[in-house]
Coordinates of C-alpha atoms in Angstrom, one line a residue:
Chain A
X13 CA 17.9 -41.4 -80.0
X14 CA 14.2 -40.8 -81.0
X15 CA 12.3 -41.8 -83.7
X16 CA 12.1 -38.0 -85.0
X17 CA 16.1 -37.6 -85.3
X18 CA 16.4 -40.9 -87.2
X19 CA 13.9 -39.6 -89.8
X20 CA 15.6 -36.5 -89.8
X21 CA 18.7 -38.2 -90.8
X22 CA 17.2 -40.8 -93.2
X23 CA 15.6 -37.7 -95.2
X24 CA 19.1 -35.7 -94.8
X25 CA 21.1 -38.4 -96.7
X26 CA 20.7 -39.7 -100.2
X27 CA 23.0 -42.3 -102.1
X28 CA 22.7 -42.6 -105.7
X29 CA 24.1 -45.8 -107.1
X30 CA 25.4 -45.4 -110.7
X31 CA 25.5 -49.1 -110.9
X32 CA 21.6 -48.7 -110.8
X33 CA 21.1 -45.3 -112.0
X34 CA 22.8 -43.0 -114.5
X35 CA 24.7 -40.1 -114.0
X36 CA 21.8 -37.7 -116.0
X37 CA 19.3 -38.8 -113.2
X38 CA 21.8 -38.1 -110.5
X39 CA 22.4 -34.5 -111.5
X40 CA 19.1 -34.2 -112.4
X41 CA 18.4 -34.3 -108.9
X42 CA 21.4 -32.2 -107.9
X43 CA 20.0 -29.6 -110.3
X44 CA 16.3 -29.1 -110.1
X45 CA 15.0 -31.2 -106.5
X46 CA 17.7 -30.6 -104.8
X47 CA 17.0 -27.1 -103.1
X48 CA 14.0 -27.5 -101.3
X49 CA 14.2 -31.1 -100.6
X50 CA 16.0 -30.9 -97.1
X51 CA 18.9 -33.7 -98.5
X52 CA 22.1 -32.4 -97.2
X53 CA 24.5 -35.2 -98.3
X54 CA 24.9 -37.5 -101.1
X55 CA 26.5 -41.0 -101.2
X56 CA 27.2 -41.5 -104.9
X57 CA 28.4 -45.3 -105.2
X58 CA 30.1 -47.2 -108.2
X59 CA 30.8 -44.1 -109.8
X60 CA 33.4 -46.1 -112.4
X61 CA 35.0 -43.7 -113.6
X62 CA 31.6 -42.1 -115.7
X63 CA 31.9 -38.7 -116.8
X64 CA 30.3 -35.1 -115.3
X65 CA 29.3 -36.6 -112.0
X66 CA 28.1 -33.8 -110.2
X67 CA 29.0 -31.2 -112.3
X68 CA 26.6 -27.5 -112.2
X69 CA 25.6 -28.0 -108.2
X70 CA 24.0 -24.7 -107.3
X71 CA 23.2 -25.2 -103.2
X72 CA 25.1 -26.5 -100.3
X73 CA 25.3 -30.0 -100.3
X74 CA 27.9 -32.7 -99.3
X75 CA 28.9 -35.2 -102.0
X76 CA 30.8 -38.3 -101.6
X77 CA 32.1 -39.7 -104.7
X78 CA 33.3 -43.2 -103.3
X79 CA 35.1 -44.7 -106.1
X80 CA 37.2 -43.7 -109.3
X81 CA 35.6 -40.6 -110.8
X82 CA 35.8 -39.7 -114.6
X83 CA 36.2 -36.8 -116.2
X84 CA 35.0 -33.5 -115.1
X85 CA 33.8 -34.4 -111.4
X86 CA 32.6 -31.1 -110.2
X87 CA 32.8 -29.3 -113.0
X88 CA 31.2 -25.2 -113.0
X89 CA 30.4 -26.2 -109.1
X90 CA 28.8 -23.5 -107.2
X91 CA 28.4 -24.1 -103.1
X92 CA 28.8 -28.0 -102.8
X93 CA 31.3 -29.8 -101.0
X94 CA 32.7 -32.5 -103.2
X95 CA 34.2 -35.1 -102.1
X96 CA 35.8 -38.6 -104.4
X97 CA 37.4 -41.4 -102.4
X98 CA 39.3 -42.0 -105.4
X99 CA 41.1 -40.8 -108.2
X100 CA 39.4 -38.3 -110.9
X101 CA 39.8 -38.1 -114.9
X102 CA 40.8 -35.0 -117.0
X103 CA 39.2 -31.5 -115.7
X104 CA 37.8 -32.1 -112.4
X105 CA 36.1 -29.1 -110.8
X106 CA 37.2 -27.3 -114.1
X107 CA 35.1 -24.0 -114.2
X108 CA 34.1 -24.1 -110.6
X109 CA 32.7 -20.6 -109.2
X110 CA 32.4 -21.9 -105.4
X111 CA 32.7 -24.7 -102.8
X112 CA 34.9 -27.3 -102.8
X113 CA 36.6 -30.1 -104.5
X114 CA 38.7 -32.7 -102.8
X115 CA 40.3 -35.7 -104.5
X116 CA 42.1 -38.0 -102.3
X117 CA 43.9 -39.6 -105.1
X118 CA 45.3 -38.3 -108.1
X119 CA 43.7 -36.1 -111.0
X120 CA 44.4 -36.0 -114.4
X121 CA 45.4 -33.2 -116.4
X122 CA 43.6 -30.1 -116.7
X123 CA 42.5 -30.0 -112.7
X124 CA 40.7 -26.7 -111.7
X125 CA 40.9 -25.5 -115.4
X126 CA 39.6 -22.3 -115.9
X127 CA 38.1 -22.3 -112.5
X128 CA 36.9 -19.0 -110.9
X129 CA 36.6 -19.6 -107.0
X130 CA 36.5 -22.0 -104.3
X131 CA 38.9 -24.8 -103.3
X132 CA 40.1 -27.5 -105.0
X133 CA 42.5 -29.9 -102.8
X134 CA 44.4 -32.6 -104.6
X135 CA 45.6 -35.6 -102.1
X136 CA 47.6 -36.8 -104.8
X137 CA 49.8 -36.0 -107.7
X138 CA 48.0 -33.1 -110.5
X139 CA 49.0 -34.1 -113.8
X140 CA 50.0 -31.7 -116.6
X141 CA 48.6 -28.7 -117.6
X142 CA 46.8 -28.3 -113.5
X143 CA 45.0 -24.7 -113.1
X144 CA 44.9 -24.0 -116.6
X145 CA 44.0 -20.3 -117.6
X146 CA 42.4 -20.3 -114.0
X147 CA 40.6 -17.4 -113.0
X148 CA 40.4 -17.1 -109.2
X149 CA 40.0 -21.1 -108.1
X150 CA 42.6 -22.0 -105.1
X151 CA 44.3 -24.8 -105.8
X152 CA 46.4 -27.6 -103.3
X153 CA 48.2 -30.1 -105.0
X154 CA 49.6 -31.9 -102.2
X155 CA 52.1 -33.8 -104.6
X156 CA 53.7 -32.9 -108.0
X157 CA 52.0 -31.4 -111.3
X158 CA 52.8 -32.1 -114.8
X159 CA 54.6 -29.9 -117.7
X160 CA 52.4 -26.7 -118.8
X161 CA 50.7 -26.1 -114.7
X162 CA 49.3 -22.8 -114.4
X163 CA 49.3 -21.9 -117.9
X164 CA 47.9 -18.5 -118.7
X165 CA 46.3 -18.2 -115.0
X166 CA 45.3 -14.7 -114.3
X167 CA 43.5 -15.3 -110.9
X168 CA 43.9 -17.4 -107.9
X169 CA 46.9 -19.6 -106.2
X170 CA 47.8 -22.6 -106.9
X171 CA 50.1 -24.2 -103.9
X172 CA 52.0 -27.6 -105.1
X173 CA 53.7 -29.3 -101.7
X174 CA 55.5 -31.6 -104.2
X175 CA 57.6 -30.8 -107.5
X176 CA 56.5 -29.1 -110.9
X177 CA 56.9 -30.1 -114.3
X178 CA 58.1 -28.2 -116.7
X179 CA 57.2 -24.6 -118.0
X180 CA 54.8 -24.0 -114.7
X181 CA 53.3 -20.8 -114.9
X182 CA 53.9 -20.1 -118.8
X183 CA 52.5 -16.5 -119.5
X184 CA 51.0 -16.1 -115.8
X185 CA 49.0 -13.1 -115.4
X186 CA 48.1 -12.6 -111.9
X187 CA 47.8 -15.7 -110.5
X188 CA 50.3 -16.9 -107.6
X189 CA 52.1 -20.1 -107.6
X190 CA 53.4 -21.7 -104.3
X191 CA 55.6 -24.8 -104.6
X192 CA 57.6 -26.6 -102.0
X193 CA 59.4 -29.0 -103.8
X194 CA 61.7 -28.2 -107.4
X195 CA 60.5 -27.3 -110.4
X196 CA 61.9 -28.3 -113.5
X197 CA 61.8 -25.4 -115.4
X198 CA 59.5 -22.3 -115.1
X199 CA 57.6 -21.2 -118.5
X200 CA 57.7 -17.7 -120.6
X201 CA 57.6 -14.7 -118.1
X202 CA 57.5 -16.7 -114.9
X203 CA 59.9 -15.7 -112.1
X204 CA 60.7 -16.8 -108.8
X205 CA 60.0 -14.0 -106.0
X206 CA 60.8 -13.7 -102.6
X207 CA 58.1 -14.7 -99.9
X208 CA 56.6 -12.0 -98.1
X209 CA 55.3 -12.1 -94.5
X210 CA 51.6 -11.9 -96.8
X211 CA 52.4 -14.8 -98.8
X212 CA 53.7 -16.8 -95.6
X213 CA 49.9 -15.6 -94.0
X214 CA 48.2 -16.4 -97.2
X215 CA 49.5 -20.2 -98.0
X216 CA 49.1 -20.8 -94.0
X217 CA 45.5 -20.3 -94.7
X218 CA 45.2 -22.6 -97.5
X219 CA 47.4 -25.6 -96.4
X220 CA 45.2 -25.5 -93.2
X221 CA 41.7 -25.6 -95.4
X222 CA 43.6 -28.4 -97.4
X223 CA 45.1 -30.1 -94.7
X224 CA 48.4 -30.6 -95.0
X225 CA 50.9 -30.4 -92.4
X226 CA 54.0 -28.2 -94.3
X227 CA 55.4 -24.8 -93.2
X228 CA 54.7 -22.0 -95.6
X229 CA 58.5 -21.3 -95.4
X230 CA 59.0 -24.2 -97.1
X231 CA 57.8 -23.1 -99.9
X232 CA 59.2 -20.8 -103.2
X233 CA 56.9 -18.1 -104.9
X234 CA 56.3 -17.9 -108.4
X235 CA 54.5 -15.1 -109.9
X236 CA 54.5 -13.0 -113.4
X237 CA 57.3 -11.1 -114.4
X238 CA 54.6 -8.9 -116.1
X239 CA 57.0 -8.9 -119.2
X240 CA 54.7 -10.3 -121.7
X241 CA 51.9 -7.6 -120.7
X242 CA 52.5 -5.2 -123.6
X243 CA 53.8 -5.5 -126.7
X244 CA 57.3 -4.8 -127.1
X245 CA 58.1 -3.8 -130.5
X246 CA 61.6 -2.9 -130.1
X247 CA 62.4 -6.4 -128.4
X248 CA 65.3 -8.3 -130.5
X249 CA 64.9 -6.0 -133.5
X250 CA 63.4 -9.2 -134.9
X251 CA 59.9 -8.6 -136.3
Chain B
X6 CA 39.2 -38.6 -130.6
X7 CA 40.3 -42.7 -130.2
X8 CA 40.1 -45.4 -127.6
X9 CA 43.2 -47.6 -127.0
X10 CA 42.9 -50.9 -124.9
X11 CA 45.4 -53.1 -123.9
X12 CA 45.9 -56.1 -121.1
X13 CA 48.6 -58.3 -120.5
X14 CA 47.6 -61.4 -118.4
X15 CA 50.7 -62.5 -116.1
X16 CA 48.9 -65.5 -114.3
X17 CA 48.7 -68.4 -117.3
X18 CA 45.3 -69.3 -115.4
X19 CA 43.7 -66.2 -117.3
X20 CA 45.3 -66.8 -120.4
X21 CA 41.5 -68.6 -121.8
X22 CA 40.1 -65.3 -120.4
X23 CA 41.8 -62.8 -122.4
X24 CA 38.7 -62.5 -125.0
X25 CA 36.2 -62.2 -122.5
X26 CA 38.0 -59.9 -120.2
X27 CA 38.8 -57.4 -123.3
X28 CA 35.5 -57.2 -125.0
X29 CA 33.9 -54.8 -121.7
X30 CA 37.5 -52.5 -122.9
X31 CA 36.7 -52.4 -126.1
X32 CA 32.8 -51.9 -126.0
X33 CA 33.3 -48.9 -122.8
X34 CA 35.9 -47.4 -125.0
X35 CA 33.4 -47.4 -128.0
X36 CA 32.0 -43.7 -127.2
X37 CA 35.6 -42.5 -128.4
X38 CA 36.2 -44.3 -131.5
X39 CA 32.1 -45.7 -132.7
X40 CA 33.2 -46.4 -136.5
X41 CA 36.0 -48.9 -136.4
X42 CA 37.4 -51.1 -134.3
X43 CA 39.7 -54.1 -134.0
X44 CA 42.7 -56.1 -132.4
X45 CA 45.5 -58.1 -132.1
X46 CA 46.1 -61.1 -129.9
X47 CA 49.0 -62.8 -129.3
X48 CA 48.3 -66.7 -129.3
X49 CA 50.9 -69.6 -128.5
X50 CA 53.6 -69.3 -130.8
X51 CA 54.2 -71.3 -133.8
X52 CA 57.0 -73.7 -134.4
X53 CA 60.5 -72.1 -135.8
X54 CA 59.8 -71.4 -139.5
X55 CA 55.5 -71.8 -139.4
X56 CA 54.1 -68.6 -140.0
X57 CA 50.5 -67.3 -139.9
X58 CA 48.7 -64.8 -141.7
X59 CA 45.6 -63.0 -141.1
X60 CA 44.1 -61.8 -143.9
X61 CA 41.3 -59.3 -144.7
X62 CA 38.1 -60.3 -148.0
X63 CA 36.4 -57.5 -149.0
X64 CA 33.2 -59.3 -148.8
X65 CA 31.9 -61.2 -145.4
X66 CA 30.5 -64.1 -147.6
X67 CA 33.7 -64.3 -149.6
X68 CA 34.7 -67.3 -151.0
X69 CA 38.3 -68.8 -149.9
X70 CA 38.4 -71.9 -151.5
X71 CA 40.0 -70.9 -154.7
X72 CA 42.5 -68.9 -152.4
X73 CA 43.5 -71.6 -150.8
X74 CA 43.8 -73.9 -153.9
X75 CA 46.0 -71.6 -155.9
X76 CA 48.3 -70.9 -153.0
X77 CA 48.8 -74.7 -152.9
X78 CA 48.9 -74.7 -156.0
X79 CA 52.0 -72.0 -156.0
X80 CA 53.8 -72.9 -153.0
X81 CA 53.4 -76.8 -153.1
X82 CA 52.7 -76.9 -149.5
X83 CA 49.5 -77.9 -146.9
X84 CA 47.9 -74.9 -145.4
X85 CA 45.7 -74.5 -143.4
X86 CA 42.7 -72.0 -143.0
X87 CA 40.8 -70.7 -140.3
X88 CA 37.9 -68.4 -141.2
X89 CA 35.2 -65.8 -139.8
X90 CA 33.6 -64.1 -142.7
X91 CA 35.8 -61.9 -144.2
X92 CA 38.8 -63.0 -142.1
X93 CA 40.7 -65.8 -142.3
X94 CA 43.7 -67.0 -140.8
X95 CA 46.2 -68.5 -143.2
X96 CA 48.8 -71.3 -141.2
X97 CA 51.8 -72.3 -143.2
X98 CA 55.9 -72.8 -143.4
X99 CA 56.0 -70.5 -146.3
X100 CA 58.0 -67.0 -145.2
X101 CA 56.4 -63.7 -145.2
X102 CA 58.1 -61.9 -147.7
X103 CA 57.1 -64.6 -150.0
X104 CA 53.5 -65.3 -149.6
X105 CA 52.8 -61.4 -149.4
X106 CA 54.0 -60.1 -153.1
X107 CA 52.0 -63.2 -154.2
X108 CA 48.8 -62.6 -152.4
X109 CA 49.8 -58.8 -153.6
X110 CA 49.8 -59.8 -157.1
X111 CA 47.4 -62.8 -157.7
X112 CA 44.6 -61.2 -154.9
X113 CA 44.7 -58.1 -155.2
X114 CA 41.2 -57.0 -153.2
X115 CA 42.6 -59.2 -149.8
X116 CA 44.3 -57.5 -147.3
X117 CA 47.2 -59.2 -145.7
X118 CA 46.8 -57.4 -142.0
X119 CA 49.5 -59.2 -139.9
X120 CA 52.4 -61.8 -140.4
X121 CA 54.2 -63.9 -137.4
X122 CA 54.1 -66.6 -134.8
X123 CA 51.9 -65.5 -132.7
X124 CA 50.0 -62.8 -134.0
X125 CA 45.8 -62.7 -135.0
X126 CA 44.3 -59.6 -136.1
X127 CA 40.8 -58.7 -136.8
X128 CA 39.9 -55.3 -137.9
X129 CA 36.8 -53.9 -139.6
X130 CA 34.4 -50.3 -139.6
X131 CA 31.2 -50.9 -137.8
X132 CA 30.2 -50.1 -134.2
X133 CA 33.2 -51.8 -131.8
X134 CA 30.1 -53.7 -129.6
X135 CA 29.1 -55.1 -133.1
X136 CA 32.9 -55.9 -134.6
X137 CA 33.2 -58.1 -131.4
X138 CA 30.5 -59.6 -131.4
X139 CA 31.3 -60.5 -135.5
X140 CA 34.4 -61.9 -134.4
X141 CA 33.7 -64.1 -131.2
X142 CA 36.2 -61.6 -129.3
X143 CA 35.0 -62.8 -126.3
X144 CA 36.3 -66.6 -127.0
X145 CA 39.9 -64.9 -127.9
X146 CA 42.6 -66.6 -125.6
X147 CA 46.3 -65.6 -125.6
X148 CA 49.2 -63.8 -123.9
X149 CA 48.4 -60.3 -124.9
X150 CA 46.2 -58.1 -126.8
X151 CA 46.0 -54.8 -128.1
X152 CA 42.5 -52.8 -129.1
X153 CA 41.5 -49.6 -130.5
X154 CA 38.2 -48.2 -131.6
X155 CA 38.5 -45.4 -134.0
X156 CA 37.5 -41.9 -134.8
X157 CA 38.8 -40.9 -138.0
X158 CA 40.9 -37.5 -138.1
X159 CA 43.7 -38.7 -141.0
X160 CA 42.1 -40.9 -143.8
X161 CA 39.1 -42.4 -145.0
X162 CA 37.0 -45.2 -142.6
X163 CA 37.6 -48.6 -144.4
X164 CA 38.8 -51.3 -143.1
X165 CA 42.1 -51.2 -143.7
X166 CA 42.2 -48.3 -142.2
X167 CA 41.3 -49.3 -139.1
X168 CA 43.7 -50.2 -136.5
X169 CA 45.9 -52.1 -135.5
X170 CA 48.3 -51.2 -138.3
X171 CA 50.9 -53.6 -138.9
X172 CA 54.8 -53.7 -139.7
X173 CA 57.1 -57.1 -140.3
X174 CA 55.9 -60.0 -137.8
X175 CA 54.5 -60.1 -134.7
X176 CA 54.6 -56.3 -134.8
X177 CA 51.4 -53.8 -134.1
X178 CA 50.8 -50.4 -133.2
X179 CA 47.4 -48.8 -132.1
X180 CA 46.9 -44.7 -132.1
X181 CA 45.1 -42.3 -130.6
X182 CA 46.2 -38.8 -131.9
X183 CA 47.4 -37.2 -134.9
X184 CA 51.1 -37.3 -136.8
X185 CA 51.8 -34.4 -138.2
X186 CA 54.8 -35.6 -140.4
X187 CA 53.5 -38.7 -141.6
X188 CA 55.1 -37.9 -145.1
X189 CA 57.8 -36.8 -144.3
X190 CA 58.6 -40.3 -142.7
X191 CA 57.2 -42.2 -145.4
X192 CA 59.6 -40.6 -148.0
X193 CA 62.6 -41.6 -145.6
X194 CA 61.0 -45.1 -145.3
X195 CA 60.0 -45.9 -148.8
X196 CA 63.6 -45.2 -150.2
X197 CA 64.7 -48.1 -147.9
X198 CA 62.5 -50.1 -150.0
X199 CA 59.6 -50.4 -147.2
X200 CA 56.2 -50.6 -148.9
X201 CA 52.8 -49.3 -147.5
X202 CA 49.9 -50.0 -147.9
X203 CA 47.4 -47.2 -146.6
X204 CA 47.7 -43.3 -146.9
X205 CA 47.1 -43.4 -143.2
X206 CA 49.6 -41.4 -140.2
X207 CA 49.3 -44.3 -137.8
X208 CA 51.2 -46.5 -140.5
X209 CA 54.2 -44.2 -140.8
X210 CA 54.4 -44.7 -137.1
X211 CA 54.3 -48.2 -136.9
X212 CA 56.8 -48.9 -140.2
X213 CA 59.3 -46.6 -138.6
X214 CA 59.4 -48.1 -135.3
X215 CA 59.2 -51.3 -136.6
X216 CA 61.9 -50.8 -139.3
X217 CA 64.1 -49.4 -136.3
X218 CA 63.8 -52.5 -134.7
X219 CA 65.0 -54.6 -137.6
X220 CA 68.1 -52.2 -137.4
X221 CA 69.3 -53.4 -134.5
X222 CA 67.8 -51.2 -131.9
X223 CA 65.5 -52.6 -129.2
X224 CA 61.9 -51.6 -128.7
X225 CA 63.1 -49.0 -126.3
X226 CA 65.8 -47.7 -128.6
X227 CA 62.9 -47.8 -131.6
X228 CA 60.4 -45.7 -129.2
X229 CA 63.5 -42.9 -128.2
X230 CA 63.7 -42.3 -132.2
X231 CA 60.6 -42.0 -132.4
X232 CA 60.0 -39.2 -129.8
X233 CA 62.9 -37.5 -132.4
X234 CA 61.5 -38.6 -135.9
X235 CA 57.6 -38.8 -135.0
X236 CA 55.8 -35.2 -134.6
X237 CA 52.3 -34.8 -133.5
X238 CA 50.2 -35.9 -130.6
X239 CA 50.1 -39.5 -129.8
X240 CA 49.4 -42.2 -127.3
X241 CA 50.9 -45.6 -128.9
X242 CA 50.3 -48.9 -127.7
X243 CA 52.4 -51.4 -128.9
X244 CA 52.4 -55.4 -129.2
X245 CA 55.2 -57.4 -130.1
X246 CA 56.1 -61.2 -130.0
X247 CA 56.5 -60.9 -126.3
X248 CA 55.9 -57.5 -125.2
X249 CA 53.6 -54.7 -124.5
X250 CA 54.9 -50.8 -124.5
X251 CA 53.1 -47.9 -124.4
X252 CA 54.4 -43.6 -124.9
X253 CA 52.7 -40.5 -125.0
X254 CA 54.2 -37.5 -126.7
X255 CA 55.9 -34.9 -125.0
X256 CA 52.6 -32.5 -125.1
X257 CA 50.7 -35.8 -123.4
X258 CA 47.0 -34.5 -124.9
X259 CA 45.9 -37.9 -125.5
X260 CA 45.2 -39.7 -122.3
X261 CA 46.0 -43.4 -120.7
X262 CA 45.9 -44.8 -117.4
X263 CA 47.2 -48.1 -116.6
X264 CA 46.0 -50.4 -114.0
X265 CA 48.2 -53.2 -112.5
X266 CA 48.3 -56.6 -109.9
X267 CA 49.7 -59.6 -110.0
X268 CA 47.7 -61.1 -112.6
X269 CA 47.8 -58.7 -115.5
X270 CA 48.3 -55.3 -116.8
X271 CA 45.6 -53.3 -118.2
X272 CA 45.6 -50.4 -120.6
X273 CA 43.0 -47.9 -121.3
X274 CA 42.2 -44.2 -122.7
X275 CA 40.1 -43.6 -119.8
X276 CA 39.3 -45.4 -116.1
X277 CA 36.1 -46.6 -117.0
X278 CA 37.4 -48.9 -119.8
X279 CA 39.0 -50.7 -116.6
X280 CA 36.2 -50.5 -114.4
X281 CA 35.1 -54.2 -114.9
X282 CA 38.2 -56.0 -114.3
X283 CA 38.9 -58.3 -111.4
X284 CA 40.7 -56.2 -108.6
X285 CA 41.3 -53.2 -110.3
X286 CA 40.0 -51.0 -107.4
X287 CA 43.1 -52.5 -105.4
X288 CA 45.6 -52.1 -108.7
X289 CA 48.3 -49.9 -108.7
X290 CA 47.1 -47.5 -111.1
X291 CA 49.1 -44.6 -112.5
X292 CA 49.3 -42.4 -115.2
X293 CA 51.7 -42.3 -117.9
X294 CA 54.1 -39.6 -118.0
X295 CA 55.1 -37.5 -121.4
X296 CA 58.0 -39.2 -123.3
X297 CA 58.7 -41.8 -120.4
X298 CA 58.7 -45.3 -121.9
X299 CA 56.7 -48.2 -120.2
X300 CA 57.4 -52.0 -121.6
X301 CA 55.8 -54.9 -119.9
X302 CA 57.0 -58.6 -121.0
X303 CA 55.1 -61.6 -121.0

């Protein structure tokens, strides 16, 4: 190897310690020296489960998070490719336009809230209220999710290899749920459909970005019964 | 918004540590609750029939010598007192229900915050880095101990107000949430005869678990009423004589993650509240679930 590549390299990689250095000057970096500077991967160490690391990237980057994150890891991410060797807090990758998020432990509730697009993979268990109102994000729990998952999501799949909580996909819009495993009770206007030969082509494609070895026939559909879409005022006779 | 804290220490060797190992809890939880604070720990028990008192002056150079001399006076007995400013921990053989309508009537500005065997608590408004510091936290020793800094949503910020709230002996509760029925329960409670003390929600919580208990039912029994009985959002830690049990609601909107090895459990709102303690990266750590019940005994 010559001397060229290893400078290369040592200006390619950055670690922030958050032992030594607080989270403000980390994204601080991440949002205005960042493009331009050449870095294209971050070691963040001793991360400790502090709040809004790396949340608002804006350019291609890899990120290791190599520790317990807090909450909001990744939030409104656009291009980056998060990574935590740990687990994450309450609304990781929440608002996230692009890129991706992957936990390789578990995430608290709230995970992929709200989020537009990318990825967001989940090694571990989701807890409640996963994909919340989300607008386009996929998501791939590769265990369970808590009570209240995919609440009011109009965009986006969420696939869960493991079991839901109760009232998953309460007044879906168009979002598309995936699960392998059973669900405990499915929320207001949620209904299980039959897989089509797109949905089989569809999760394929995500479980192989998220890794995970399952067979989409595995798996049950859960969609919107579209019931809730317009006001009913003949329904019960009640109002 | 309020920080709950909690640890357990299984190995007796970290028993003298308990203090020390809390205050980094309490102080990293402080961003969620910066206007009161406090705790209970659990120290060796008594003998059968001593009792302790903690008990709460409204002024940190208070005076309690003539305290002490009129409840010698009344009860005829040697006590003895431990103080810190405006706490003081009151030893003695004399039974709870008796020395608290006296301290009730004769003193009416002190506080009687806790009754048992085993139980301390401190508790004052002020920064939670600041309370512990005002209270030698850090030289604390015991079994178990159970913290909470506060944000006020029900009630005014005083000191009595704070938490841990108390029921009975060797009983406490800590809250982070809201009760929506507080009221309601107090109306059941106070035709029983049970007295309160504050106009606070937590208090309804811990006098109706607590008064469950002295019905017959076991902690676990006390905590399934009180998914029934208790409405709102809460995540309740809760210390007793020998145990440590915490719940979340059925809407689980208040958060907790537990970390445990072989030498203690910890409790905290958030990760980082545990971030400092010995092994913790190799704990099993876990979430709890909505109405699941999780009781650790010393």
């Amino acid at each position: 190897m010559d001397s060229l590549a290893i400078d290369k390299r040592t200006t390619m990689n950055k670690t922030f310690d958050l032992a030594k250095a607080s989270v403000r000057e980390l994204n601080q970096f991440l949002h205005h020296e960042l493009a331009g500077s050449g870095v294209k991967h971050i070691d963040v160490l001793n991360p400790n489960g502090s709040h809004s690391i790396a949340v608002g990237v804006n350019h291609p980057v890899d990120i290791d998070i190599r520790g317990q994150g807090g909450y909001y890891v990744g939030g409104m991410n656009k291009f980056a490719n998060i990574t935590v060797h740990g687990n994450v807090g309450w609304g990781v990758a929440e608002n996230m336009m692009s890129g991706t998020v992957r936990v390789k432990g578990f995430a608290s509730e709230s995970a992929g809230a709200t989020g537009h697009g990318g990825t967001l993979i989940i090694e571990g268990d989701a807890s409640l209220r996963c994909g919340i109102s989300m607008k386009g994000i996929d998501i791939v729990v590769g265990g369970r999710v808590g009570n209240y998952s995919a609440f009011m999501a109009q965009a986006g799949r969420l696939v869960i290899c493991g079991d839901a909580g109760d009232a998953l996909g309460d007044s879906l819009y168009e979002a598309v749920i995936y699960v392998r495993g059973k669900i405990k009770s499915l929320g207001a206007d949620a209904r299980q459909e039959d897989m089509t030969p797109a949905d089989h082509a569809a999760l394929g494609e995500l479980l192989k970005r998220a890794g995970f070895p399952y067979d989409p026939t595995e798996f049950k559909r859960v969609a919107s019964a579209r019931s809730l879409y317009h006001w009913n005022a003949d329904a019960d006779q009640e109002y | 918004m309020c920080g709950i804290v909690g640890l357990l220490v299984k190995n007796p060797a970290m028993r003298g540590r308990l203090g020390e190992l809390m205050v980094p809890m309490l102080e990293e939880m402080a961003s969620r609750g910066p206007e009161s604070a406090g705790l209970a720990v659990f120290t060796d028990r008594l003998p059968e029939g001593d009792r302790k008192y903690s008990l709460y002056a409204p002024a940190w150079d208070y005076d309690w010598a003539p305290f002490e001399a009129d409840f010698i006076k009344r009860f005829g007995v040697q006590a003895q007192m431990a103080v810190k400013g405006n706490h003081a921990v009151l030893t003695c053989d004399e039974p709870a229900d008796a020395v608290k309508a006296w301290a009730r009537q004769i003193y009416p500005a002190l506080h009687v915050l806790s009754a048992g065997r085993r139980i301390d608590i401190y508790k004052d408004i002020g920064h939670p880095a600041d309370i512990a510091k005002r209270y030698d936290f850090p030289k604390l020793t015991g079994t178990h101990v159970v913290g909470h800094t506060r944000m006020a949503t029900e009630s005014a910020v005083t000191p009595d107000r704070a938490h841990p709230f108390t029921a009975g002996e060797d009983f406490c509760l800590v809250h982070n949430g809201t009760i929506s029925n507080p009221f309601m329960v107090r109306r059941k409670l106070e035709h029983r005869g049970i007295r309160f003390e504050t106009d606070n929600d937590t208090e309804a919580a811990t006098r109706f678990l607590e008064w469950r208990t002295r019905e017959g039912d076991t902690l676990e029994q006390a905590l399934q009423k009180g998914f029934e009985e208790l409405d709102g959002f809460y995540t309740f830690l809760i210390g007793t004589d020998n145990q440590l049990a915490l719940v979340r609601d059925a809407f689980a909107c208040k958060p907790a993650i537990v970390a445990e090895t072989d030498d203690y459990v910890a409790i905290s709102s958030e990760f980082r509240g545990l971030a400092h303690l010995p092994g913790v990266n190799n704990a099993k750590l876990f979430e709890p679930m909505p109405e699941e019940l999780y009781v650790w005994t010393v």
